[in-house]
PDB file of C-alpha atoms in Angstrom:
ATOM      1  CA  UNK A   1       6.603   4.032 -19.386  1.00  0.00           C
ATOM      2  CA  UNK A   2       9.366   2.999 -16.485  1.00  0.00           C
ATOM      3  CA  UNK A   3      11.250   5.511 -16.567  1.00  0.00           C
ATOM      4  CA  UNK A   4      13.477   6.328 -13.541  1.00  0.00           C
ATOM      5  CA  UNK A   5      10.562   8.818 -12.017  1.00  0.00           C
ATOM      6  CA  UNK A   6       8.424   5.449 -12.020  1.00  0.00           C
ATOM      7  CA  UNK A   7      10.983   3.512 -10.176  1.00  0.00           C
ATOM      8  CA  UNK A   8      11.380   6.415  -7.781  1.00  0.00           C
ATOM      9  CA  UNK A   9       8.381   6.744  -7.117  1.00  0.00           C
ATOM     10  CA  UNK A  10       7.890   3.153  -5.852  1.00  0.00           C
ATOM     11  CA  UNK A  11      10.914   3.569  -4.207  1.00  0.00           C
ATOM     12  CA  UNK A  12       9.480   6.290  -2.011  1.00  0.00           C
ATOM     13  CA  UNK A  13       6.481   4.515  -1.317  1.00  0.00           C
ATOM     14  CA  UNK A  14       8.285   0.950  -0.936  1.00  0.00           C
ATOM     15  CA  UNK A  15      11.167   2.637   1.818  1.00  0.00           C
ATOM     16  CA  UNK A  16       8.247   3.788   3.988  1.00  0.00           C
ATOM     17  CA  UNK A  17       8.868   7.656   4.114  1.00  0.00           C
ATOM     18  CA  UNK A  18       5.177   8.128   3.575  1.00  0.00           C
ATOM     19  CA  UNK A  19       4.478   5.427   6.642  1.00  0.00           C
ATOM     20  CA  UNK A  20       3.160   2.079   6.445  1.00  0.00           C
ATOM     21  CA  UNK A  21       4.208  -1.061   7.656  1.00  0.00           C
ATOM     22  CA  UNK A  22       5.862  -3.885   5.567  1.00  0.00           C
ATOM     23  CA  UNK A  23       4.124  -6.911   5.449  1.00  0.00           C
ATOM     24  CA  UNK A  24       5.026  -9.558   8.031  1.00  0.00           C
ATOM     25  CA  UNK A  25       4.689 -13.361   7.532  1.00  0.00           C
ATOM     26  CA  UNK A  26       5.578 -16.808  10.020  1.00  0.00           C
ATOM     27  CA  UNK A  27       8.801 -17.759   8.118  1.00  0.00           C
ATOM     28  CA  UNK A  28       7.537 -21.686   8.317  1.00  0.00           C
ATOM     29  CA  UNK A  29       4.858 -20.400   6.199  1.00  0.00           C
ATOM     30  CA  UNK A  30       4.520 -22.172   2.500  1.00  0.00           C
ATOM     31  CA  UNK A  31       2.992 -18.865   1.050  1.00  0.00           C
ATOM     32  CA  UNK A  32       3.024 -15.343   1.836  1.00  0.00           C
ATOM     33  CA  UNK A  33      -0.376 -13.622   0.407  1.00  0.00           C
ATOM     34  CA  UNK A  34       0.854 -10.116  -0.819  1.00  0.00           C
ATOM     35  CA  UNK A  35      -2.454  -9.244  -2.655  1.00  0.00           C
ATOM     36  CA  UNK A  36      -5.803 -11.298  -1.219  1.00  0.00           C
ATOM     37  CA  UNK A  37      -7.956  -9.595  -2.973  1.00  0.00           C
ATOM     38  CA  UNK A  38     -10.711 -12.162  -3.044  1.00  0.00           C
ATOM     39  CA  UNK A  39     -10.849 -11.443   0.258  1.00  0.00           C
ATOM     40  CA  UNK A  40     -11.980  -7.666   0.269  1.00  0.00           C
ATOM     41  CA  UNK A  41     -15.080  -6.281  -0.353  1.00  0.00           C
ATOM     42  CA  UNK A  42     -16.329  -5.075  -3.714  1.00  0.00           C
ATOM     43  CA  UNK A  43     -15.928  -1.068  -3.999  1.00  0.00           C
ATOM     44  CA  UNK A  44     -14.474  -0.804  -0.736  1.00  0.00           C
ATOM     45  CA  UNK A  45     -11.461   1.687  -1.828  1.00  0.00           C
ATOM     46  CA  UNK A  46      -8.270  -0.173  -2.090  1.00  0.00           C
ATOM     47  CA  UNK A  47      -7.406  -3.973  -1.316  1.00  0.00           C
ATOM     48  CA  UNK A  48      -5.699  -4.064   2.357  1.00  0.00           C
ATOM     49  CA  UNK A  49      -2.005  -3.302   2.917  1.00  0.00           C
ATOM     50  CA  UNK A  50      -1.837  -1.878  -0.659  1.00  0.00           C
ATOM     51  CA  UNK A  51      -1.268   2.403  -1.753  1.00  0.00           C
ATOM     52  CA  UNK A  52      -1.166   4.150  -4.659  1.00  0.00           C
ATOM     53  CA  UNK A  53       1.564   4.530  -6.872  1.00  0.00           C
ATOM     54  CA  UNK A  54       1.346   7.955  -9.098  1.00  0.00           C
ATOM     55  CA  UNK A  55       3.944   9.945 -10.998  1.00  0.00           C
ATOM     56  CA  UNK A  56       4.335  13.771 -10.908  1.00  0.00           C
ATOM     57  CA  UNK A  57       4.771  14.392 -14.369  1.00  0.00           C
ATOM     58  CA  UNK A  58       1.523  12.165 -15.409  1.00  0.00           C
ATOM     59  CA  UNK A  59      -1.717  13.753 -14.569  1.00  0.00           C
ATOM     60  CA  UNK A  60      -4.476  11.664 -15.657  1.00  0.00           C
ATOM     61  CA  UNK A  61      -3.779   8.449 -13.101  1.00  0.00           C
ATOM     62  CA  UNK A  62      -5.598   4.855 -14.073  1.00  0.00           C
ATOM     63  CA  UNK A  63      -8.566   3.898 -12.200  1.00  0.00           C
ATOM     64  CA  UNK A  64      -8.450   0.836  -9.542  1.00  0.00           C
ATOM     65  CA  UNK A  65     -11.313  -0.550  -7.772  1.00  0.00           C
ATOM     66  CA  UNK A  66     -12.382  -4.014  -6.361  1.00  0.00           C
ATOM     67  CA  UNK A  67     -15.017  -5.303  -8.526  1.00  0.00           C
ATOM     68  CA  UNK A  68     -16.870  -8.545  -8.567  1.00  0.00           C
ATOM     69  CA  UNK A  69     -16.456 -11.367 -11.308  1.00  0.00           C
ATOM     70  CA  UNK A  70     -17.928 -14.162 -11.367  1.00  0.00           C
ATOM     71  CA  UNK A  71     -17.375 -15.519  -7.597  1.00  0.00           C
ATOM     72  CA  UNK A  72     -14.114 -13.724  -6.431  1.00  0.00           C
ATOM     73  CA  UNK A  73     -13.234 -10.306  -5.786  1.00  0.00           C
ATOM     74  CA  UNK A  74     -10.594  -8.642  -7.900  1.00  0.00           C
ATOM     75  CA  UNK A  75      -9.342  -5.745  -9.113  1.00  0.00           C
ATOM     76  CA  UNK A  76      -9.918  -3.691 -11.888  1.00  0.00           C
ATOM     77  CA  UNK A  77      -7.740  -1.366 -13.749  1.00  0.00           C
ATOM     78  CA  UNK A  78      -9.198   1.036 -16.429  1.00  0.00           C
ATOM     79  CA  UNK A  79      -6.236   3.185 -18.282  1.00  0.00           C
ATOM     80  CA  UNK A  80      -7.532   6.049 -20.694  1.00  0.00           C
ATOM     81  CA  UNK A  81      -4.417   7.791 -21.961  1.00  0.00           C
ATOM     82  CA  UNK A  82      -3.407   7.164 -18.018  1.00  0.00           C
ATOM     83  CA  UNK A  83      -0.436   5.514 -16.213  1.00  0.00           C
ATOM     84  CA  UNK A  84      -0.657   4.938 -12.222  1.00  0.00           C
ATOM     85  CA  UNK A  85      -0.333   2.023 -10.277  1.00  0.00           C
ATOM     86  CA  UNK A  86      -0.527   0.320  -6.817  1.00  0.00           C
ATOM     87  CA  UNK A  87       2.088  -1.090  -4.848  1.00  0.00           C
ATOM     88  CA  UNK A  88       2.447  -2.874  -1.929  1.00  0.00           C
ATOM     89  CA  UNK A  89       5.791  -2.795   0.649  1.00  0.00           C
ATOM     90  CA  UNK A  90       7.461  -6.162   1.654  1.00  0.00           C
ATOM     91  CA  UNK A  91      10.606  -7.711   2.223  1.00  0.00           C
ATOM     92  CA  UNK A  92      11.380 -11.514   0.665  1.00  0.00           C
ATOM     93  CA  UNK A  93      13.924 -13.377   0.518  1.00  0.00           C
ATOM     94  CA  UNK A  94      13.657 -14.694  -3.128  1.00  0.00           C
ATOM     95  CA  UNK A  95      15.855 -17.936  -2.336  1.00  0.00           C
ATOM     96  CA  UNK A  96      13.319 -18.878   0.254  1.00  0.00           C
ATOM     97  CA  UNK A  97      10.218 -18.238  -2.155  1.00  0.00           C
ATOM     98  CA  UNK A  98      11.248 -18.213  -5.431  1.00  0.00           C
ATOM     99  CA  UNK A  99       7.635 -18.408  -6.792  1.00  0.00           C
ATOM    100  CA  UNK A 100       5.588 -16.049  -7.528  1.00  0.00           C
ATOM    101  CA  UNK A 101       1.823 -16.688  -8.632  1.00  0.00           C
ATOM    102  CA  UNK A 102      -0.925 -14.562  -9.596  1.00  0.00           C
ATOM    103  CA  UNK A 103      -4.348 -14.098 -11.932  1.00  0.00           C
ATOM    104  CA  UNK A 104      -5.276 -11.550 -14.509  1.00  0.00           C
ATOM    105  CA  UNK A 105      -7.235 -10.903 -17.664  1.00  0.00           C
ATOM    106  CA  UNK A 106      -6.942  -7.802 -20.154  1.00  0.00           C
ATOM    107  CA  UNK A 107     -10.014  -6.988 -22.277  1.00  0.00           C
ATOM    108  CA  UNK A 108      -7.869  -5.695 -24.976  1.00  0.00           C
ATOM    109  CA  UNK A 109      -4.422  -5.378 -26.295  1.00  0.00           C
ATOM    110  CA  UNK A 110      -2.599  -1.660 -27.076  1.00  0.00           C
ATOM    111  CA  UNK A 111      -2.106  -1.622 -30.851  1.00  0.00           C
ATOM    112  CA  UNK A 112       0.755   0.983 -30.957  1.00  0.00           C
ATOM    113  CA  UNK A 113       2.771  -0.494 -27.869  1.00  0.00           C
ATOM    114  CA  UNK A 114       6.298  -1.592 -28.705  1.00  0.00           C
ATOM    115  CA  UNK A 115       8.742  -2.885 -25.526  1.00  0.00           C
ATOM    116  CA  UNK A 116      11.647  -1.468 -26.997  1.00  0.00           C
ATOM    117  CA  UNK A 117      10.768   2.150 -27.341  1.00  0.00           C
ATOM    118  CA  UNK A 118      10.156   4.767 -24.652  1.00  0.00           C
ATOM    119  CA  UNK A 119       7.070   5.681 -27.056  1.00  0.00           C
ATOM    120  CA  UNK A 120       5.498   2.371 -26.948  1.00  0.00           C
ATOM    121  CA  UNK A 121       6.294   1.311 -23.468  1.00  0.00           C
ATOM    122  CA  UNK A 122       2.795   1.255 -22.076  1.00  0.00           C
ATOM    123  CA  UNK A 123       1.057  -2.434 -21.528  1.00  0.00           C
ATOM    124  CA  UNK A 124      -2.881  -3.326 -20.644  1.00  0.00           C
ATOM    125  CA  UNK A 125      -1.234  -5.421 -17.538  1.00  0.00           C
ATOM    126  CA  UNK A 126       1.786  -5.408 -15.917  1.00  0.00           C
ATOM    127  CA  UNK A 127       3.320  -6.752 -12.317  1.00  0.00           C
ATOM    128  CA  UNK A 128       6.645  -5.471 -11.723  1.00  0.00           C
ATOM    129  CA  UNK A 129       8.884  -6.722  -8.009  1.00  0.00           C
ATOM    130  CA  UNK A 130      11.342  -4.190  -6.932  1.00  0.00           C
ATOM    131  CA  UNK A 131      14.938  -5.337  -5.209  1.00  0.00           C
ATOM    132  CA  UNK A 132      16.939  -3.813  -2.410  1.00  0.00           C
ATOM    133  CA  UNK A 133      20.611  -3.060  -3.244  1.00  0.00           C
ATOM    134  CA  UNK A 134      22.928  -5.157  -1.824  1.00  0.00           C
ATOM    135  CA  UNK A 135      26.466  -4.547  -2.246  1.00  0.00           C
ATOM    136  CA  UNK A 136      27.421  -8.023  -1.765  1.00  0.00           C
ATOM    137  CA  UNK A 137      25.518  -9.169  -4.397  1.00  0.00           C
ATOM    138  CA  UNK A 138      25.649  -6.904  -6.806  1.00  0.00           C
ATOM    139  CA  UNK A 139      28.547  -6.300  -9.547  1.00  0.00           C
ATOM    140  CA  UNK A 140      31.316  -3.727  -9.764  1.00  0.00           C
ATOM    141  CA  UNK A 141      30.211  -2.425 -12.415  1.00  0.00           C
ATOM    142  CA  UNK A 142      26.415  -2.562 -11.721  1.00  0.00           C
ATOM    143  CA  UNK A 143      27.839  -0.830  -8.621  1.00  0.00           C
ATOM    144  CA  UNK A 144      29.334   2.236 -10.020  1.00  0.00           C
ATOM    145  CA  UNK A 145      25.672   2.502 -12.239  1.00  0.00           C
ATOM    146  CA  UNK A 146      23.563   2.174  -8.893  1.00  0.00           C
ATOM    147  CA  UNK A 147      26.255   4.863  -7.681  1.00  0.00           C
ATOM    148  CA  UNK A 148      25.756   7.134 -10.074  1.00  0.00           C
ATOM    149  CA  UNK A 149      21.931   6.835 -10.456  1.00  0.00           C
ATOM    150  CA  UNK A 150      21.058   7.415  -6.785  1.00  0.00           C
ATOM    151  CA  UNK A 151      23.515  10.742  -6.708  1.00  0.00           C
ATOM    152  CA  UNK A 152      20.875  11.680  -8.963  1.00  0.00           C
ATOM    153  CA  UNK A 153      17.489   9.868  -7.568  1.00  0.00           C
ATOM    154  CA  UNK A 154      18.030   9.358  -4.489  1.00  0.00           C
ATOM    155  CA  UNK A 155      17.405   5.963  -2.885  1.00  0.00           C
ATOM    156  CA  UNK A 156      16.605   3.539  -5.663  1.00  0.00           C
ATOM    157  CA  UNK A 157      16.281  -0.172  -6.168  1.00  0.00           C
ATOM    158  CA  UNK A 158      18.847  -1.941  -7.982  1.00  0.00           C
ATOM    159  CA  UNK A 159      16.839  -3.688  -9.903  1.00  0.00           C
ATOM    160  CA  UNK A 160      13.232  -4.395 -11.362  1.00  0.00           C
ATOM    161  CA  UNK A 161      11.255  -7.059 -12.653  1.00  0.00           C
ATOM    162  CA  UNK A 162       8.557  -6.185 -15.267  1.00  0.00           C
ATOM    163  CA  UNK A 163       6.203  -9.196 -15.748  1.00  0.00           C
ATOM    164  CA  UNK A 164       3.963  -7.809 -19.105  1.00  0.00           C
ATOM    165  CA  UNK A 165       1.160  -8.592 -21.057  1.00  0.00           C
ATOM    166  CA  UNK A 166       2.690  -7.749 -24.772  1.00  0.00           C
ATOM    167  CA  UNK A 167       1.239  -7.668 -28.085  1.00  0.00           C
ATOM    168  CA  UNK A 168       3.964  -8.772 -30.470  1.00  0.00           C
ATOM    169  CA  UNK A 169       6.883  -9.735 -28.386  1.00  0.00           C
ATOM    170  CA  UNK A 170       7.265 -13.348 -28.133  1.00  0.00           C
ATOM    171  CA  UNK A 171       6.315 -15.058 -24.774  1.00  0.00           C
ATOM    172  CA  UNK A 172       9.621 -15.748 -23.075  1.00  0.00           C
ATOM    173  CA  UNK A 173      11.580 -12.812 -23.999  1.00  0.00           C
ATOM    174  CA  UNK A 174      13.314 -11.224 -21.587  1.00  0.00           C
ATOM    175  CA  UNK A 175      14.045  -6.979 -23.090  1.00  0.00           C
ATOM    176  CA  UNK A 176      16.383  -4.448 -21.585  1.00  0.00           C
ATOM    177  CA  UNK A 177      13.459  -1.541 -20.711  1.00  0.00           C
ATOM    178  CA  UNK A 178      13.733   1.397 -23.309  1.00  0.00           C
ATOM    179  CA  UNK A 179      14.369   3.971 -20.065  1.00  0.00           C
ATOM    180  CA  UNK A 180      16.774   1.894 -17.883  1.00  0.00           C
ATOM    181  CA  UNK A 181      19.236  -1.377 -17.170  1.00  0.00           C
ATOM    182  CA  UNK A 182      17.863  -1.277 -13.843  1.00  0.00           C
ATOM    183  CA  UNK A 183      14.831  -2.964 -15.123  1.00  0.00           C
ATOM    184  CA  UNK A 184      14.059  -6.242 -17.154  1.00  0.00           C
ATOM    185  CA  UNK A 185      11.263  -6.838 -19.192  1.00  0.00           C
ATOM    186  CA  UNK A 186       9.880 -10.499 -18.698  1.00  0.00           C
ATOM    187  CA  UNK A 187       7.011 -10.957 -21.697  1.00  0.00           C
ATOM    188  CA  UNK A 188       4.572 -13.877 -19.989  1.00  0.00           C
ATOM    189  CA  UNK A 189       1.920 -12.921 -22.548  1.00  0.00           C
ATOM    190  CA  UNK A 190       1.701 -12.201 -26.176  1.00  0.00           C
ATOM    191  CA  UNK A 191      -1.158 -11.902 -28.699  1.00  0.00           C
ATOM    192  CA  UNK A 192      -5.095 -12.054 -28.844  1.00  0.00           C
ATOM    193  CA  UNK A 193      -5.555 -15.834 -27.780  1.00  0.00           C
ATOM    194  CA  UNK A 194      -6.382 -15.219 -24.503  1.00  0.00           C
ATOM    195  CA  UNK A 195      -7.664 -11.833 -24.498  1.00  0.00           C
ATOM    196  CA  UNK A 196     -11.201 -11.768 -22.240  1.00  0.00           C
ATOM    197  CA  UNK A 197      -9.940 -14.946 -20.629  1.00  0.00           C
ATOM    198  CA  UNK A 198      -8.319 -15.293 -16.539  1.00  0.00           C
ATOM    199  CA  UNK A 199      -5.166 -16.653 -17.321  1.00  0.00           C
ATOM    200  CA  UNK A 200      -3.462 -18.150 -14.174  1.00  0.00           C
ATOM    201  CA  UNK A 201       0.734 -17.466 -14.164  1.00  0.00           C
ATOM    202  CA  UNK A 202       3.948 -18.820 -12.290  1.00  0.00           C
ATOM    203  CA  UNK A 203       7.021 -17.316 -12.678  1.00  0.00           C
ATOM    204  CA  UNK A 204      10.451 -18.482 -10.888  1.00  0.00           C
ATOM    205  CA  UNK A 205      11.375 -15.067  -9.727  1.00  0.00           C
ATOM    206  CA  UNK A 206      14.882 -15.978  -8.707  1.00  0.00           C
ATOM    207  CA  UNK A 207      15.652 -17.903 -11.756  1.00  0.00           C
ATOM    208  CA  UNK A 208      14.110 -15.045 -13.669  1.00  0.00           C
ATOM    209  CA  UNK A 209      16.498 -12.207 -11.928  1.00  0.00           C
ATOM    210  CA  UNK A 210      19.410 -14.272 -12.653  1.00  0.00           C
ATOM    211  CA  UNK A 211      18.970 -14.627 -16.125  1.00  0.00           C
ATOM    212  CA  UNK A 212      17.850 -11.137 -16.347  1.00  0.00           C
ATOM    213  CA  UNK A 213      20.717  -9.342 -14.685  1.00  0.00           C
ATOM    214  CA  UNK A 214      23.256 -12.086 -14.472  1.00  0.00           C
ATOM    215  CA  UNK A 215      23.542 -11.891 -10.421  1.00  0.00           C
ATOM    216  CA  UNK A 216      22.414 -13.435  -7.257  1.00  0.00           C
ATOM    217  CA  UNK A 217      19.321 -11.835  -6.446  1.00  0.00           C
ATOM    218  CA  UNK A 218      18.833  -9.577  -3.100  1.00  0.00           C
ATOM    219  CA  UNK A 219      15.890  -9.055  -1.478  1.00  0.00           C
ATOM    220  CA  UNK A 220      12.776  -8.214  -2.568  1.00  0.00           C
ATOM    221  CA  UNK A 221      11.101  -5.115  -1.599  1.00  0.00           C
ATOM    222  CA  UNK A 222       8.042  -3.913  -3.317  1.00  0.00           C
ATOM    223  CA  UNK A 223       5.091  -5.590  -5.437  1.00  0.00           C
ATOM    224  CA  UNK A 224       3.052  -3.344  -7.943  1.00  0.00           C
ATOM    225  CA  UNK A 225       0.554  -4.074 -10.271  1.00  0.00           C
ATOM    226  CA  UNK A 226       0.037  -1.367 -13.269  1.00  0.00           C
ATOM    227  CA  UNK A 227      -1.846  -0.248 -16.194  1.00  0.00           C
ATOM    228  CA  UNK A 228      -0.519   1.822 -18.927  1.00  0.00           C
ATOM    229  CA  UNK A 229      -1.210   3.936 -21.978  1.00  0.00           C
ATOM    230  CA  UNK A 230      -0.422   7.262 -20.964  1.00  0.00           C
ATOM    231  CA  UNK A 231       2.545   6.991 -24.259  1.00  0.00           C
ATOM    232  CA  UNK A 232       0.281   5.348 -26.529  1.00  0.00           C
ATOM    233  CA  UNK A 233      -2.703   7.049 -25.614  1.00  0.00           C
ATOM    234  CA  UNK A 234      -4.837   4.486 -25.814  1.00  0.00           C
ATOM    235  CA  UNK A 235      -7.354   2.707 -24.143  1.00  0.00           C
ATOM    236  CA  UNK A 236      -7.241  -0.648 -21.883  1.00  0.00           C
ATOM    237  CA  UNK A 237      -9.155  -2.627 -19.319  1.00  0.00           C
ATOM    238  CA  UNK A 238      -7.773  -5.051 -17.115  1.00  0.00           C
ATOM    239  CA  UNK A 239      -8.732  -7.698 -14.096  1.00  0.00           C
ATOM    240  CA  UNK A 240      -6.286  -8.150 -11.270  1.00  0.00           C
ATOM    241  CA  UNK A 241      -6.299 -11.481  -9.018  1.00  0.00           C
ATOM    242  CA  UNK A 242      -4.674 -13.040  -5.878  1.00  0.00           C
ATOM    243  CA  UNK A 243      -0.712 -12.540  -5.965  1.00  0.00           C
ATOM    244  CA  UNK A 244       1.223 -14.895  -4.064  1.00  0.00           C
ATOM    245  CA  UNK A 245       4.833 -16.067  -3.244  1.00  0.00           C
ATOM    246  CA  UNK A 246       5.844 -19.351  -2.665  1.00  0.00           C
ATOM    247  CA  UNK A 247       8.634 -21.809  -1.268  1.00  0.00           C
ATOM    248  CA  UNK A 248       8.042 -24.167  -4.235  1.00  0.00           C
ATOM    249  CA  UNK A 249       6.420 -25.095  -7.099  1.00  0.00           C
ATOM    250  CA  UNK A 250       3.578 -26.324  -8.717  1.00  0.00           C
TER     251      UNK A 250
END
């Protein structure tokens, strides 16, 4: 699930109260690697620069580890009735890269998972980009939401991107998320056909945010990649590649 513990939790993690540094780039750069993970060794704990992302209120966590397939290094997810993540702390500007690109595979698809219900909202694969609130871009009536949700929370994004692998949902949709309207859910793949298959993607992550909340986007400031099936309670495997931003397209 994503609810607003989830987001918090990132949050936390992403703001840097538990330390770490956010990743740094040369701003004439074409790409900004957020997750090389072809470039870490197999079994070697977690890939560089990147830190758990658990939930209080969720026990079991998912499994991560750098495997091998095939010639690169990559990650691996294994979810057993399990939800945990790991996340990684930056700060984009999503004007200046707009693209984001990454890898993954899923060795099966969650037979009970459903996008619009808190029950069902667990996925095999899922990478989700946080934003920082900005007031200037952000409107009044979002405003008085963000208001009232970080009285409550605490400091929060104002807004997530959920980039899922679905079962039924039709590539292309773009769902409210069953917990919040802080968060979008972008469906980039749907169905069996390419289960067991690396499945390269490209997403236009500022075109995406302003279809998905109607507003300029602000900056980004978190990257998390996820396994879930902790509401389902089922079982699901899934591969993790390189995750990149860039200034343009393919």
């Amino acid at each position: 699930m994503m609810a607003w513990h989830r987001i918090l939790a990132l949050t936390v993690l992403i703001t840097g109260s538990v330390g770490g540094q956010v990743l740094s780039w040369a701003q004439s750069s074409p790409v900004i690697e957020v997750g090389k993970f072809s470039s870490d060794q197999p079994g070697a704990g977690l890939p560089n620069g990147w830190k758990p992302l658990t939930f209080k209120k969720i026990p079991k966590q998912t499994e991560y580890v750098l495997v091998r397939d095939g010639e690169q290094v990559v990650v691996k997810a294994t979810s057993d009735a399990s939800a945990s993540g790991l996340t990684r702390e930056v700060a984009i500007n999503p004007k200046d890269y707009p693209i984001v690109r990454w890898r993954w595979k899923v060795e099966n698809l969650l037979q009970h998972s459903d996008v619009s219900h808190k029950d069902g909202d667990d996925y095999p694969a899922r990478l989700y980009i946080t934003f920082a609130y900005d007031p200037d871009k952000v409107s009044f009536g979002r405003k008085l939401k963000y208001k009232a949700g970080r009285a409550i929370f605490g400091d929060i994004p104002i807004g997530a991107l959920n980039y899922i692998w679905e079962t039924r949902v039709p590539i292309g949709a773009i769902v409210e998320n069953a917990y919040t309207d802080f968060a979008r859910m972008i469906v980039v793949e749907s169905g069996p056909q390419k289960v067991g298959l690396w499945v390269d993607e490209e997403r236009n992550i500022y075109e995406d945010y302003k279809k998905a909340f109607g507003e300029e986007p602000p900056m980004i400031n978190g990257v998390a990649i996820m396994s879930d099936t902790d509401n389902t309670k089922e079982h699901a495997i899934a591969f993790y590649g390189d995750i990149s931003f860039w200034r343009t397209a393919r």
